[in-house]
PDB file of C-alpha atoms and ligand atoms in Angstrom:
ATOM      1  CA  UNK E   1      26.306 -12.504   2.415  1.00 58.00           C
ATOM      2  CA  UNK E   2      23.597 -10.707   0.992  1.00 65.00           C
ATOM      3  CA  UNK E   3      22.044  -8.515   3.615  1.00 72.00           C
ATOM      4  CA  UNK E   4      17.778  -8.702   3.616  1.00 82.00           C
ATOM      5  CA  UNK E   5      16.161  -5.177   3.287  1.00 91.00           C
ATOM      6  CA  UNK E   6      13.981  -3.594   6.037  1.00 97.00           C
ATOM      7  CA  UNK E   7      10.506  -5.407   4.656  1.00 97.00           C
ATOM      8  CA  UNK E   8      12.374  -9.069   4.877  1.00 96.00           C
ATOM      9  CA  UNK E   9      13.269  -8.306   8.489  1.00 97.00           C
ATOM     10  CA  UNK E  10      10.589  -6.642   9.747  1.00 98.00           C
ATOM     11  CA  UNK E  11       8.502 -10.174   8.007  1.00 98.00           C
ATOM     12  CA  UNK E  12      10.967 -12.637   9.951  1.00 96.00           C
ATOM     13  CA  UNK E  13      10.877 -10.272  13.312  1.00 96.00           C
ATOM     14  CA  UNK E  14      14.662  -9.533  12.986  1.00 96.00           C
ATOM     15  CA  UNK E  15      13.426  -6.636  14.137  1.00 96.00           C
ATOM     16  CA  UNK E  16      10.352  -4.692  15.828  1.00 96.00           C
ATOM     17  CA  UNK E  17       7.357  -3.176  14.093  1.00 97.00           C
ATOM     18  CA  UNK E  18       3.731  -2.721  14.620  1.00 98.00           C
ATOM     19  CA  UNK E  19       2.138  -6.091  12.652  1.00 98.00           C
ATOM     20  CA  UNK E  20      -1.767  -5.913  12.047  1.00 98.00           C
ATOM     21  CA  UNK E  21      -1.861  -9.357  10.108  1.00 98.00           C
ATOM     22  CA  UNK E  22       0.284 -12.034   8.775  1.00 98.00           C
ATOM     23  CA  UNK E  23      -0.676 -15.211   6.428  1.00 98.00           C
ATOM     24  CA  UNK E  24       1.414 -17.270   4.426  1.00 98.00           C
ATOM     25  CA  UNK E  25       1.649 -15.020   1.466  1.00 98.00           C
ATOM     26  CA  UNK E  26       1.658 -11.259   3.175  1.00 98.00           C
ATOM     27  CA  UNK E  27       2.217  -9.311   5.960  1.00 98.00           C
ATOM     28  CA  UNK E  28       0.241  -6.008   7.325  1.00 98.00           C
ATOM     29  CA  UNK E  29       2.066  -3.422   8.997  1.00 98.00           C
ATOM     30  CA  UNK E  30       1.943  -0.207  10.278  1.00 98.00           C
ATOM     31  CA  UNK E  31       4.259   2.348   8.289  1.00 98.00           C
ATOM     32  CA  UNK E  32       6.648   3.682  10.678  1.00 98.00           C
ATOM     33  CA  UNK E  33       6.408   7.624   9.174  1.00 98.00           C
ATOM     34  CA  UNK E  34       2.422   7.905   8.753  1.00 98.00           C
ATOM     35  CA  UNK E  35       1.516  10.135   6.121  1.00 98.00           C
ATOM     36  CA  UNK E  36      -2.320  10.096   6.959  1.00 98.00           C
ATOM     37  CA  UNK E  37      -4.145   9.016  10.173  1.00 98.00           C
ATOM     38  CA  UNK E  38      -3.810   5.478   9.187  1.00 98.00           C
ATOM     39  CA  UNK E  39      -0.920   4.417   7.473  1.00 98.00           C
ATOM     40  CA  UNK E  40      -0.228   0.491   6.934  1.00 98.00           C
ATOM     41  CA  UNK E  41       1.740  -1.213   4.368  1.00 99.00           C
ATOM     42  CA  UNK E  42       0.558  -4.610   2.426  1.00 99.00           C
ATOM     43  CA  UNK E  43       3.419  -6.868   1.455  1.00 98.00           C
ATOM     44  CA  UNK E  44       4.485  -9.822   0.088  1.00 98.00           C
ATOM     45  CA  UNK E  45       6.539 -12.242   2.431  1.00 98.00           C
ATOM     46  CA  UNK E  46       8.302 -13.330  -0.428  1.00 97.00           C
ATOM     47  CA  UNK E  47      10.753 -10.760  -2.433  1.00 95.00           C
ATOM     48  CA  UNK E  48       9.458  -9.207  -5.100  1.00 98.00           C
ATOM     49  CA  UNK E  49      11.317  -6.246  -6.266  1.00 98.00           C
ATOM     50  CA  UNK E  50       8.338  -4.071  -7.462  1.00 98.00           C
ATOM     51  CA  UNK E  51       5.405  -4.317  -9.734  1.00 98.00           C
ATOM     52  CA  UNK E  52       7.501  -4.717 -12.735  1.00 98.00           C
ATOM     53  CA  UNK E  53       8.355  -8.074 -11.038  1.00 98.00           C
ATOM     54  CA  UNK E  54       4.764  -9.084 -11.198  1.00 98.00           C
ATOM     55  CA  UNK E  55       3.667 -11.799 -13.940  1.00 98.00           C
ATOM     56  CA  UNK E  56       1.220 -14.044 -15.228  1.00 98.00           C
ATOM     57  CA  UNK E  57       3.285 -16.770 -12.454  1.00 97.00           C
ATOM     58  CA  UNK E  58       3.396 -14.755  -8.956  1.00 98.00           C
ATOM     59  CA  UNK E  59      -0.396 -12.328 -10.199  1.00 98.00           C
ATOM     60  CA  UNK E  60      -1.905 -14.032  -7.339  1.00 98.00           C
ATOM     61  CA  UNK E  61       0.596 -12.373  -4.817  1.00 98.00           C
ATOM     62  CA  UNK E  62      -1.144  -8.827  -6.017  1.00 98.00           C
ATOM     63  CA  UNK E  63      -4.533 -10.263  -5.953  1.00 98.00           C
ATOM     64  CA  UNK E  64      -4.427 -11.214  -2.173  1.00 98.00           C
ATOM     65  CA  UNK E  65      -2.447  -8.186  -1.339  1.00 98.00           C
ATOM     66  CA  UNK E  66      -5.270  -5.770  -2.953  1.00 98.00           C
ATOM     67  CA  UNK E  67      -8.048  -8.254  -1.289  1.00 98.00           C
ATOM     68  CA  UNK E  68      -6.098  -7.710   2.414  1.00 98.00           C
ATOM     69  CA  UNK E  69      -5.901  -4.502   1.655  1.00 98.00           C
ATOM     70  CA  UNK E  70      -9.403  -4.226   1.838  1.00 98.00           C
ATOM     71  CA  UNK E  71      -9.983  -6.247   4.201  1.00 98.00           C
ATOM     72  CA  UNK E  72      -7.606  -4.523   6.238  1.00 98.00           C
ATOM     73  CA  UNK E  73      -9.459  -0.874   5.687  1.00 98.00           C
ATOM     74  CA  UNK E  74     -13.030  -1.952   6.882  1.00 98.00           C
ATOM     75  CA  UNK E  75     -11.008  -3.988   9.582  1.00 98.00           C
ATOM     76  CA  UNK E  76      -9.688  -0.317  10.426  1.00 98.00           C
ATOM     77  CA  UNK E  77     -12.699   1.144   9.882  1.00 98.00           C
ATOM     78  CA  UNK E  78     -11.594   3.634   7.458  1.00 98.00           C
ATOM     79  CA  UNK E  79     -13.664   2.541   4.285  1.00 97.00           C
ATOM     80  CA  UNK E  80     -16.590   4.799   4.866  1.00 96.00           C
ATOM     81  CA  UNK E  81     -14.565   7.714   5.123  1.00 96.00           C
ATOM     82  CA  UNK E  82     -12.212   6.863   2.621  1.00 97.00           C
ATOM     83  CA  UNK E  83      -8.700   5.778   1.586  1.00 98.00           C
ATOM     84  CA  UNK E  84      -5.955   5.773  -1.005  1.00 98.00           C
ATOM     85  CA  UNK E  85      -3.658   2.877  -2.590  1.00 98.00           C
ATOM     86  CA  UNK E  86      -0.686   3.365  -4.031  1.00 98.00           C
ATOM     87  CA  UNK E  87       2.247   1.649  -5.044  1.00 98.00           C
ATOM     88  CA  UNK E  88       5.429   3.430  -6.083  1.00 98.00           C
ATOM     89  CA  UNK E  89       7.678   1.570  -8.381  1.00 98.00           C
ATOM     90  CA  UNK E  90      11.522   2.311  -8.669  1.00 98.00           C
ATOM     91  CA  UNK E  91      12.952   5.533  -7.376  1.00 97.00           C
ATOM     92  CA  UNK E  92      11.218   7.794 -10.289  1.00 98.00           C
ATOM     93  CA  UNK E  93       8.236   6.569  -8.767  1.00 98.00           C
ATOM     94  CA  UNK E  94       8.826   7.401  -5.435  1.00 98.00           C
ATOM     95  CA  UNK E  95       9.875   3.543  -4.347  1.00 98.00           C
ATOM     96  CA  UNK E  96      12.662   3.481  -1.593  1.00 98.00           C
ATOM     97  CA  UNK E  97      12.558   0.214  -0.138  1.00 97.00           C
ATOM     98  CA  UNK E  98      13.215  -2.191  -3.151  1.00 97.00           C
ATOM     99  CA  UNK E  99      10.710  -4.696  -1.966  1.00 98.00           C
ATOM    100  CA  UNK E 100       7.083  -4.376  -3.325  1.00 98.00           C
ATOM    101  CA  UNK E 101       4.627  -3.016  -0.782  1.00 98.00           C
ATOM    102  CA  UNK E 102       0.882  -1.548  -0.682  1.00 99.00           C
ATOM    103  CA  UNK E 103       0.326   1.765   0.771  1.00 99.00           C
ATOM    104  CA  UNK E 104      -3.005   1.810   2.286  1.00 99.00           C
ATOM    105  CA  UNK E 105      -3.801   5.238   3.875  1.00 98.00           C
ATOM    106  CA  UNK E 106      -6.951   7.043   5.357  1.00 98.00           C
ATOM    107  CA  UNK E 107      -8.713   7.854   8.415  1.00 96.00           C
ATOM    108  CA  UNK E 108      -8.986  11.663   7.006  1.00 95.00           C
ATOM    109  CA  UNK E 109     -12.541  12.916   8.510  1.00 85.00           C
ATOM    110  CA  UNK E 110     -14.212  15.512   6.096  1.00 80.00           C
TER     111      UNK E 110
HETATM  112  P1  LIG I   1       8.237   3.633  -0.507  1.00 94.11           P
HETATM  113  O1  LIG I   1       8.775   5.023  -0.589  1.00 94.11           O
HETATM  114  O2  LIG I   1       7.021   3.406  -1.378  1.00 94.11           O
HETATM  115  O3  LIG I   1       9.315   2.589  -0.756  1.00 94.11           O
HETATM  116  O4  LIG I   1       7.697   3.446   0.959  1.00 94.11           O
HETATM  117  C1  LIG I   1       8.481   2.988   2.008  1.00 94.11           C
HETATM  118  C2  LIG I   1       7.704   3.220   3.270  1.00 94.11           C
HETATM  119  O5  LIG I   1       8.261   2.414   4.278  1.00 94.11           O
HETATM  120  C3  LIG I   1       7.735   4.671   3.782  1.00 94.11           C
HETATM  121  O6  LIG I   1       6.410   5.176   3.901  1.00 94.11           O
HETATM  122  C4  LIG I   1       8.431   4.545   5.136  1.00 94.11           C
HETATM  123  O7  LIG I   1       7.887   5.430   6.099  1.00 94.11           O
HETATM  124  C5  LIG I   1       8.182   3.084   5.490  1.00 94.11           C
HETATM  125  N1  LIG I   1       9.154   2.484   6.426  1.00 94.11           N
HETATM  126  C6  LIG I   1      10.497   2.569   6.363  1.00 94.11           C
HETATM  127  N2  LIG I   1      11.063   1.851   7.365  1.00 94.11           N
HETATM  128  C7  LIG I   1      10.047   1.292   8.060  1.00 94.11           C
HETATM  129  C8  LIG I   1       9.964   0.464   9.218  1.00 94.11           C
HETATM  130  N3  LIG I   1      11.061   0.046   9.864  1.00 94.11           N
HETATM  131  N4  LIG I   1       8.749   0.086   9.669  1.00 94.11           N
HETATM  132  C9  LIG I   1       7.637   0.509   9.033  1.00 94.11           C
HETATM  133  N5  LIG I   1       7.632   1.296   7.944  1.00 94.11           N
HETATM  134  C10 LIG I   1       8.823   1.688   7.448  1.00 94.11           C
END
């Protein structure tokens, strides 16, 4: 049997992790390594590889994603200040965990 990835676990609390938010569609986490202050990651519940898997069928997926994500940032009051997005697609890109995800990070004070 197929064994899920870390995102797919971490979404069906197999195992622990720090969850901000959690609908139907995505779940809000907080990445495990920050790279900023704050550090979450917005993903899909269901798989989807990366953002070559998005279409005109599962778009809407992305669309709530990016609206949580901004939710998410004034939520963690990190939108005056400032953040970055990114999403890193296949290994090239910087993608290790083979399940599309969000990076939302901030909380830098200048
Ligand atoms: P990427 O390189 O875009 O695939 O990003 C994967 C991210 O997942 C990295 O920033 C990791 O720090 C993060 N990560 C890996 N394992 C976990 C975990 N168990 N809980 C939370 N974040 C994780």
């Amino acid at each position: 049997m197929k064994k899920n990835n870390i995102f797919a676990r971490i979404i069906n609390k197999q195992i622990k992790s720090d969850i901000l938010y959690q609908d139907d569609i995505i779940t809000i986490f907080k990445d495990i390594f920050p790279k900023y202050p704050v550090h979450v990651l917005i993903v899909p519940n269901k798989k989807i590889k990366n953002l070559n898997a998005i279409n005109n069928t599962n778009q809407n997926i992305l669309n709530h994603m990016l609206i949580h994500t901004i939710k998410i940032a004034k939520k963690l009051k990190i939108h005056k200040t400032g953040y970055k997005v990114l999403i890193n697609c296949n290994k090239g890109g910087g993608q290790e965990i083979p399940h599309l995800h969000i990076h939302l990070m901030g909380g830098v004070k200048k």
